[in-house]
Amino acid sequence: MRKYHPFLVTLHWLMVLMIPLSLTAGGIILANLPNDNPAKVTFLGGHMGFGLTIGAVLIIRLITRIRSTHPARATTGNEFLDRISLWTHWGFYVLIAGMVLTGLATALSAGLLPIVFGGSGDPLPATFDGLPQLFLHGFRAVLLIALIVLHILAALYHQFILKDGLMGRMWYGKRD
Ligand code: HEM
């Protein structure tokens, strides 16, 4: 088996687009938009809806990963690097699931669901500052960015130093 299942390939590249968009929307746009700005509820709705969609894609991806055949685990020839690679891959599932759950916990504790999705018309809380759920959400975002950087560096190492054509496994084409 030389390549991943094409559906898994699609989900992988979809996540590559969705995760940085979410990190940017949350960390740069929302975090700097005061809660009394009239556009805030719309932006929150976009971020929360998008984040929940990422959660759904993650579950579909996990099921596809478990149920489809896939190439043998890539190796660098170095046991330590191979172990980091394994932890990185599972770390993605844990961190992304954690982002969705802490985001949801933030929304629930600030009473955002009826305001953002239910059209209750109630005002947003004056600020989200000090919510431990949001602190965890932001902290996980930093860990996720670190993991993404590590993942990209590993892919480049395989592609350009080891020259083992690893990137091709996560693309479409004949699988065996
Ligand atoms: C993988 C999915 C997600 C990513 C990458 C993401 C990313 C972020 C980031 C980077 C921030 C800024 C954190 C900070 O200021 O310290 C943020 C804020 C926030 N996120 Fe998410 N998020 C995701 C999913 C969700 C979900 C599912 C919800 C709720 C259903 C949610 C609700 C929020 C809320 C309420 C804020 C606070 C916005 C503000 O400060 O005004 N997020 N998110």
PDB file of C-alpha atoms and ligand atoms in Angstrom:
ATOM      1  CA  MET A   1       0.000   0.000   0.000  1.00  0.00           C
ATOM      2  CA  ARG A   2       1.713   3.181  -1.218  1.00  0.00           C
ATOM      3  CA  LYS A   3      -0.902   5.829  -0.490  1.00  0.00           C
ATOM      4  CA  TYR A   4      -3.602   6.748   1.996  1.00  0.00           C
ATOM      5  CA  HIS A   5      -7.272   6.317   1.078  1.00  0.00           C
ATOM      6  CA  PRO A   6      -8.344   9.204  -1.226  1.00  0.00           C
ATOM      7  CA  PHE A   7     -11.105  10.231   1.191  1.00  0.00           C
ATOM      8  CA  LEU A   8      -8.537  10.464   3.997  1.00  0.00           C
ATOM      9  CA  VAL A   9      -6.304  12.518   1.676  1.00  0.00           C
ATOM     10  CA  THR A  10      -9.218  14.915   1.060  1.00  0.00           C
ATOM     11  CA  LEU A  11      -9.921  15.225   4.794  1.00  0.00           C
ATOM     12  CA  HIS A  12      -6.225  15.821   5.528  1.00  0.00           C
ATOM     13  CA  TRP A  13      -5.940  18.744   3.078  1.00  0.00           C
ATOM     14  CA  LEU A  14      -9.307  20.101   4.197  1.00  0.00           C
ATOM     15  CA  MET A  15      -7.939  20.252   7.758  1.00  0.00           C
ATOM     16  CA  VAL A  16      -4.790  21.963   6.449  1.00  0.00           C
ATOM     17  CA  LEU A  17      -7.067  24.771   5.245  1.00  0.00           C
ATOM     18  CA  MET A  18      -9.508  24.800   8.150  1.00  0.00           C
ATOM     19  CA  ILE A  19      -7.167  24.747  11.163  1.00  0.00           C
ATOM     20  CA  PRO A  20      -5.039  27.807  10.243  1.00  0.00           C
ATOM     21  CA  LEU A  21      -8.233  29.689   9.305  1.00  0.00           C
ATOM     22  CA  SER A  22      -9.698  28.935  12.740  1.00  0.00           C
ATOM     23  CA  LEU A  23      -6.487  29.843  14.547  1.00  0.00           C
ATOM     24  CA  THR A  24      -6.364  33.154  12.669  1.00  0.00           C
ATOM     25  CA  ALA A  25     -10.048  33.938  13.192  1.00  0.00           C
ATOM     26  CA  GLY A  26      -9.828  33.173  16.934  1.00  0.00           C
ATOM     27  CA  GLY A  27      -6.383  34.482  17.810  1.00  0.00           C
ATOM     28  CA  ILE A  28      -6.186  37.546  15.569  1.00  0.00           C
ATOM     29  CA  ILE A  29      -9.710  38.682  14.665  1.00  0.00           C
ATOM     30  CA  LEU A  30     -11.959  37.652  17.593  1.00  0.00           C
ATOM     31  CA  ALA A  31      -9.432  38.204  20.364  1.00  0.00           C
ATOM     32  CA  ASN A  32      -9.035  41.827  19.212  1.00  0.00           C
ATOM     33  CA  LEU A  33     -12.723  42.582  18.629  1.00  0.00           C
ATOM     34  CA  PRO A  34     -14.385  44.083  21.755  1.00  0.00           C
ATOM     35  CA  ASN A  35     -17.605  42.390  22.872  1.00  0.00           C
ATOM     36  CA  ASP A  36     -19.605  45.627  22.411  1.00  0.00           C
ATOM     37  CA  ASN A  37     -18.733  45.748  18.692  1.00  0.00           C
ATOM     38  CA  PRO A  38     -22.003  45.062  16.765  1.00  0.00           C
ATOM     39  CA  ALA A  39     -20.147  42.646  14.416  1.00  0.00           C
ATOM     40  CA  LYS A  40     -18.902  40.473  17.286  1.00  0.00           C
ATOM     41  CA  VAL A  41     -21.912  38.105  17.424  1.00  0.00           C
ATOM     42  CA  THR A  42     -21.613  37.404  13.671  1.00  0.00           C
ATOM     43  CA  PHE A  43     -17.890  36.711  13.912  1.00  0.00           C
ATOM     44  CA  LEU A  44     -18.409  34.512  16.982  1.00  0.00           C
ATOM     45  CA  GLY A  45     -21.094  32.562  15.091  1.00  0.00           C
ATOM     46  CA  GLY A  46     -18.687  31.998  12.182  1.00  0.00           C
ATOM     47  CA  HIS A  47     -15.855  30.878  14.468  1.00  0.00           C
ATOM     48  CA  MET A  48     -18.034  28.596  16.601  1.00  0.00           C
ATOM     49  CA  GLY A  49     -19.809  27.016  13.606  1.00  0.00           C
ATOM     50  CA  PHE A  50     -16.515  26.496  11.795  1.00  0.00           C
ATOM     51  CA  GLY A  51     -14.885  25.054  14.941  1.00  0.00           C
ATOM     52  CA  LEU A  52     -17.733  22.575  15.454  1.00  0.00           C
ATOM     53  CA  THR A  53     -17.415  21.550  11.784  1.00  0.00           C
ATOM     54  CA  ILE A  54     -13.727  20.836  12.414  1.00  0.00           C
ATOM     55  CA  GLY A  55     -14.822  18.577  15.286  1.00  0.00           C
ATOM     56  CA  ALA A  56     -17.141  16.667  12.920  1.00  0.00           C
ATOM     57  CA  VAL A  57     -14.389  16.357  10.261  1.00  0.00           C
ATOM     58  CA  LEU A  58     -12.010  15.073  12.958  1.00  0.00           C
ATOM     59  CA  ILE A  59     -14.431  12.296  13.967  1.00  0.00           C
ATOM     60  CA  ILE A  60     -15.037  11.295  10.305  1.00  0.00           C
ATOM     61  CA  ARG A  61     -11.290  11.338   9.738  1.00  0.00           C
ATOM     62  CA  LEU A  62     -10.602   9.112  12.752  1.00  0.00           C
ATOM     63  CA  ILE A  63     -13.239   6.584  11.622  1.00  0.00           C
ATOM     64  CA  THR A  64     -11.844   6.601   8.043  1.00  0.00           C
ATOM     65  CA  ARG A  65      -8.293   6.185   9.375  1.00  0.00           C
ATOM     66  CA  ILE A  66      -9.287   3.179  11.476  1.00  0.00           C
ATOM     67  CA  ARG A  67     -11.396   1.522   8.768  1.00  0.00           C
ATOM     68  CA  SER A  68      -9.187   2.084   5.687  1.00  0.00           C
ATOM     69  CA  THR A  69      -5.970   0.354   4.734  1.00  0.00           C
ATOM     70  CA  HIS A  70      -2.951   2.631   4.836  1.00  0.00           C
ATOM     71  CA  PRO A  71       0.792   2.576   4.084  1.00  0.00           C
ATOM     72  CA  ALA A  72       3.211   1.154   6.670  1.00  0.00           C
ATOM     73  CA  ARG A  73       4.368   3.708   9.219  1.00  0.00           C
ATOM     74  CA  ALA A  74       7.093   5.934   7.743  1.00  0.00           C
ATOM     75  CA  THR A  75      10.503   5.572   9.314  1.00  0.00           C
ATOM     76  CA  THR A  76      13.479   7.924   9.458  1.00  0.00           C
ATOM     77  CA  GLY A  77      15.903   5.200  10.490  1.00  0.00           C
ATOM     78  CA  ASN A  78      16.169   6.902  13.905  1.00  0.00           C
ATOM     79  CA  GLU A  79      14.106   5.404  16.726  1.00  0.00           C
ATOM     80  CA  PHE A  80      13.831   8.705  18.639  1.00  0.00           C
ATOM     81  CA  LEU A  81      12.543  10.645  15.592  1.00  0.00           C
ATOM     82  CA  ASP A  82      10.112   7.829  14.765  1.00  0.00           C
ATOM     83  CA  ARG A  83       8.710   7.986  18.292  1.00  0.00           C
ATOM     84  CA  ILE A  84       8.252  11.780  18.029  1.00  0.00           C
ATOM     85  CA  SER A  85       6.438  11.248  14.720  1.00  0.00           C
ATOM     86  CA  LEU A  86       3.992   8.780  16.314  1.00  0.00           C
ATOM     87  CA  TRP A  87       3.288  11.149  19.226  1.00  0.00           C
ATOM     88  CA  THR A  88       2.861  14.082  16.832  1.00  0.00           C
ATOM     89  CA  HIS A  89       0.167  12.270  14.859  1.00  0.00           C
ATOM     90  CA  TRP A  90      -1.868  11.249  17.902  1.00  0.00           C
ATOM     91  CA  GLY A  91      -1.122  14.654  19.452  1.00  0.00           C
ATOM     92  CA  PHE A  92      -3.010  16.273  16.575  1.00  0.00           C
ATOM     93  CA  TYR A  93      -6.178  14.315  17.366  1.00  0.00           C
ATOM     94  CA  VAL A  94      -5.910  15.101  21.096  1.00  0.00           C
ATOM     95  CA  LEU A  95      -5.174  18.809  20.602  1.00  0.00           C
ATOM     96  CA  ILE A  96      -7.793  19.430  17.914  1.00  0.00           C
ATOM     97  CA  ALA A  97     -10.464  17.590  19.930  1.00  0.00           C
ATOM     98  CA  GLY A  98      -9.310  19.639  22.946  1.00  0.00           C
ATOM     99  CA  MET A  99      -9.676  22.889  20.951  1.00  0.00           C
ATOM    100  CA  VAL A 100     -13.251  22.028  20.037  1.00  0.00           C
ATOM    101  CA  LEU A 101     -14.174  20.965  23.592  1.00  0.00           C
ATOM    102  CA  THR A 102     -12.564  23.971  25.329  1.00  0.00           C
ATOM    103  CA  GLY A 103     -14.174  26.277  22.725  1.00  0.00           C
ATOM    104  CA  LEU A 104     -17.542  24.708  23.455  1.00  0.00           C
ATOM    105  CA  ALA A 105     -16.901  24.974  27.202  1.00  0.00           C
ATOM    106  CA  THR A 106     -16.064  28.691  26.772  1.00  0.00           C
ATOM    107  CA  ALA A 107     -19.268  29.241  24.788  1.00  0.00           C
ATOM    108  CA  LEU A 108     -21.387  27.366  27.355  1.00  0.00           C
ATOM    109  CA  SER A 109     -19.897  29.104  30.391  1.00  0.00           C
ATOM    110  CA  ALA A 110     -20.383  32.538  28.794  1.00  0.00           C
ATOM    111  CA  GLY A 111     -23.978  31.646  27.770  1.00  0.00           C
ATOM    112  CA  LEU A 112     -23.169  32.197  24.085  1.00  0.00           C
ATOM    113  CA  LEU A 113     -25.273  29.464  22.422  1.00  0.00           C
ATOM    114  CA  PRO A 114     -28.686  31.248  22.723  1.00  0.00           C
ATOM    115  CA  ILE A 115     -27.135  34.617  21.825  1.00  0.00           C
ATOM    116  CA  VAL A 116     -25.111  33.439  18.828  1.00  0.00           C
ATOM    117  CA  PHE A 117     -27.248  30.592  17.416  1.00  0.00           C
ATOM    118  CA  GLY A 118     -30.639  31.151  19.095  1.00  0.00           C
ATOM    119  CA  GLY A 119     -31.105  34.823  18.196  1.00  0.00           C
ATOM    120  CA  SER A 120     -32.058  35.610  21.824  1.00  0.00           C
ATOM    121  CA  GLY A 121     -31.061  39.257  21.333  1.00  0.00           C
ATOM    122  CA  ASP A 122     -29.370  39.340  24.764  1.00  0.00           C
ATOM    123  CA  PRO A 123     -26.112  41.305  24.956  1.00  0.00           C
ATOM    124  CA  LEU A 124     -22.774  39.501  25.089  1.00  0.00           C
ATOM    125  CA  PRO A 125     -20.991  39.478  28.466  1.00  0.00           C
ATOM    126  CA  ALA A 126     -18.815  42.623  28.764  1.00  0.00           C
ATOM    127  CA  THR A 127     -15.675  40.489  28.382  1.00  0.00           C
ATOM    128  CA  PHE A 128     -14.501  36.863  28.230  1.00  0.00           C
ATOM    129  CA  ASP A 129     -11.313  37.758  30.133  1.00  0.00           C
ATOM    130  CA  GLY A 130     -10.595  35.538  33.127  1.00  0.00           C
ATOM    131  CA  LEU A 131     -12.602  32.524  31.886  1.00  0.00           C
ATOM    132  CA  PRO A 132     -10.417  29.457  32.642  1.00  0.00           C
ATOM    133  CA  GLN A 133     -12.019  27.636  29.684  1.00  0.00           C
ATOM    134  CA  LEU A 134     -10.800  30.380  27.324  1.00  0.00           C
ATOM    135  CA  PHE A 135      -7.334  30.276  28.882  1.00  0.00           C
ATOM    136  CA  LEU A 136      -7.181  26.526  28.117  1.00  0.00           C
ATOM    137  CA  HIS A 137      -8.516  27.185  24.588  1.00  0.00           C
ATOM    138  CA  GLY A 138      -5.741  29.737  23.950  1.00  0.00           C
ATOM    139  CA  PHE A 139      -3.058  27.557  25.563  1.00  0.00           C
ATOM    140  CA  ARG A 140      -4.014  24.602  23.367  1.00  0.00           C
ATOM    141  CA  ALA A 141      -3.885  26.892  20.332  1.00  0.00           C
ATOM    142  CA  VAL A 142      -0.221  27.646  21.118  1.00  0.00           C
ATOM    143  CA  LEU A 143       0.548  23.906  21.482  1.00  0.00           C
ATOM    144  CA  LEU A 144      -1.295  23.221  18.210  1.00  0.00           C
ATOM    145  CA  ILE A 145       0.773  25.849  16.363  1.00  0.00           C
ATOM    146  CA  ALA A 146       3.972  24.248  17.751  1.00  0.00           C
ATOM    147  CA  LEU A 147       2.801  20.807  16.575  1.00  0.00           C
ATOM    148  CA  ILE A 148       1.943  22.153  13.104  1.00  0.00           C
ATOM    149  CA  VAL A 149       5.458  23.641  12.786  1.00  0.00           C
ATOM    150  CA  LEU A 150       6.987  20.293  13.875  1.00  0.00           C
ATOM    151  CA  HIS A 151       4.774  18.405  11.404  1.00  0.00           C
ATOM    152  CA  ILE A 152       5.779  20.671   8.486  1.00  0.00           C
ATOM    153  CA  LEU A 153       9.487  20.408   9.391  1.00  0.00           C
ATOM    154  CA  ALA A 154       9.197  16.594   9.525  1.00  0.00           C
ATOM    155  CA  ALA A 155       7.465  16.471   6.124  1.00  0.00           C
ATOM    156  CA  LEU A 156      10.184  18.697   4.596  1.00  0.00           C
ATOM    157  CA  TYR A 157      12.920  16.530   6.202  1.00  0.00           C
ATOM    158  CA  HIS A 158      11.434  13.406   4.594  1.00  0.00           C
ATOM    159  CA  GLN A 159      10.883  15.100   1.254  1.00  0.00           C
ATOM    160  CA  PHE A 160      14.163  16.963   0.791  1.00  0.00           C
ATOM    161  CA  ILE A 161      16.751  15.295   3.074  1.00  0.00           C
ATOM    162  CA  LEU A 162      15.690  11.640   3.161  1.00  0.00           C
ATOM    163  CA  LYS A 163      14.102  11.996  -0.327  1.00  0.00           C
ATOM    164  CA  ASP A 164      11.726   9.107   0.415  1.00  0.00           C
ATOM    165  CA  GLY A 165       8.727  10.679  -1.374  1.00  0.00           C
ATOM    166  CA  LEU A 166       6.676  10.717   1.835  1.00  0.00           C
ATOM    167  CA  MET A 167       4.442  13.617   0.742  1.00  0.00           C
ATOM    168  CA  GLY A 168       3.188  11.528  -2.196  1.00  0.00           C
ATOM    169  CA  ARG A 169       1.535   9.131   0.256  1.00  0.00           C
ATOM    170  CA  MET A 170      -0.859  11.918   1.257  1.00  0.00           C
ATOM    171  CA  TRP A 171      -1.940  12.575  -2.359  1.00  0.00           C
ATOM    172  CA  TYR A 172      -4.226  10.940  -4.920  1.00  0.00           C
ATOM    173  CA  GLY A 173      -3.146   8.200  -7.321  1.00  0.00           C
ATOM    174  CA  LYS A 174      -2.687   4.464  -7.697  1.00  0.00           C
ATOM    175  CA  ARG A 175      -2.491   2.963  -4.207  1.00  0.00           C
ATOM    176  CA  ASP A 176      -0.693  -0.327  -4.877  1.00  0.00           C
TER     177      ASP A 176
HETATM  178  C1  HEM B   1     -10.070  23.517  16.001  1.00  0.00           C
HETATM  179  C2  HEM B   1     -10.998  24.389  16.310  1.00  0.00           C
HETATM  180  C3  HEM B   1     -10.742  25.759  16.926  1.00  0.00           C
HETATM  181  C4  HEM B   1      -9.617  26.561  16.860  1.00  0.00           C
HETATM  182  C5  HEM B   1      -8.298  26.280  16.135  1.00  0.00           C
HETATM  183  C6  HEM B   1      -9.898  27.749  17.644  1.00  0.00           C
HETATM  184  C7  HEM B   1      -9.004  28.799  17.868  1.00  0.00           C
HETATM  185  C8  HEM B   1      -9.230  29.867  18.713  1.00  0.00           C
HETATM  186  C9  HEM B   1      -8.242  30.835  19.130  1.00  0.00           C
HETATM  187  C10 HEM B   1      -6.765  30.832  18.695  1.00  0.00           C
HETATM  188  C11 HEM B   1      -8.847  31.728  19.965  1.00  0.00           C
HETATM  189  C12 HEM B   1      -8.191  32.905  20.724  1.00  0.00           C
HETATM  190  C13 HEM B   1      -7.862  32.412  22.116  1.00  0.00           C
HETATM  191  C14 HEM B   1      -7.348  33.501  23.033  1.00  0.00           C
HETATM  192  O1  HEM B   1      -7.736  34.653  22.879  1.00  0.00           O
HETATM  193  O2  HEM B   1      -6.548  33.168  23.933  1.00  0.00           O
HETATM  194  C15 HEM B   1     -10.241  31.353  20.065  1.00  0.00           C
HETATM  195  C16 HEM B   1     -11.194  32.039  20.791  1.00  0.00           C
HETATM  196  C17 HEM B   1     -12.497  31.609  20.981  1.00  0.00           C
HETATM  197  N1  HEM B   1     -13.057  30.435  20.501  1.00  0.00           N
HETATM  198 FE1  HEM B   1     -12.115  29.065  19.346  1.00  0.00          FE
HETATM  199  N2  HEM B   1     -11.170  27.651  18.158  1.00  0.00           N
HETATM  200  C18 HEM B   1     -11.717  26.449  17.735  1.00  0.00           C
HETATM  201  C19 HEM B   1     -12.991  25.958  18.037  1.00  0.00           C
HETATM  202  C20 HEM B   1     -13.951  26.633  18.766  1.00  0.00           C
HETATM  203  C21 HEM B   1     -15.286  26.140  19.046  1.00  0.00           C
HETATM  204  C22 HEM B   1     -15.843  24.789  18.579  1.00  0.00           C
HETATM  205  C23 HEM B   1     -15.929  27.094  19.777  1.00  0.00           C
HETATM  206  C24 HEM B   1     -17.332  27.101  20.354  1.00  0.00           C
HETATM  207  C25 HEM B   1     -18.318  26.330  19.964  1.00  0.00           C
HETATM  208  C26 HEM B   1     -14.981  28.197  19.978  1.00  0.00           C
HETATM  209  C27 HEM B   1     -15.256  29.345  20.689  1.00  0.00           C
HETATM  210  C28 HEM B   1     -14.357  30.371  20.939  1.00  0.00           C
HETATM  211  C29 HEM B   1     -14.673  31.554  21.728  1.00  0.00           C
HETATM  212  C30 HEM B   1     -15.996  31.880  22.385  1.00  0.00           C
HETATM  213  C31 HEM B   1     -13.503  32.328  21.753  1.00  0.00           C
HETATM  214  C32 HEM B   1     -13.304  33.676  22.459  1.00  0.00           C
HETATM  215  C33 HEM B   1     -13.394  34.777  21.445  1.00  0.00           C
HETATM  216  C34 HEM B   1     -13.003  36.127  22.044  1.00  0.00           C
HETATM  217  O3  HEM B   1     -12.031  36.235  22.781  1.00  0.00           O
HETATM  218  O4  HEM B   1     -13.703  37.057  21.720  1.00  0.00           O
HETATM  219  N3  HEM B   1     -13.803  27.872  19.338  1.00  0.00           N
HETATM  220  N4  HEM B   1     -10.451  30.209  19.322  1.00  0.00           N
END
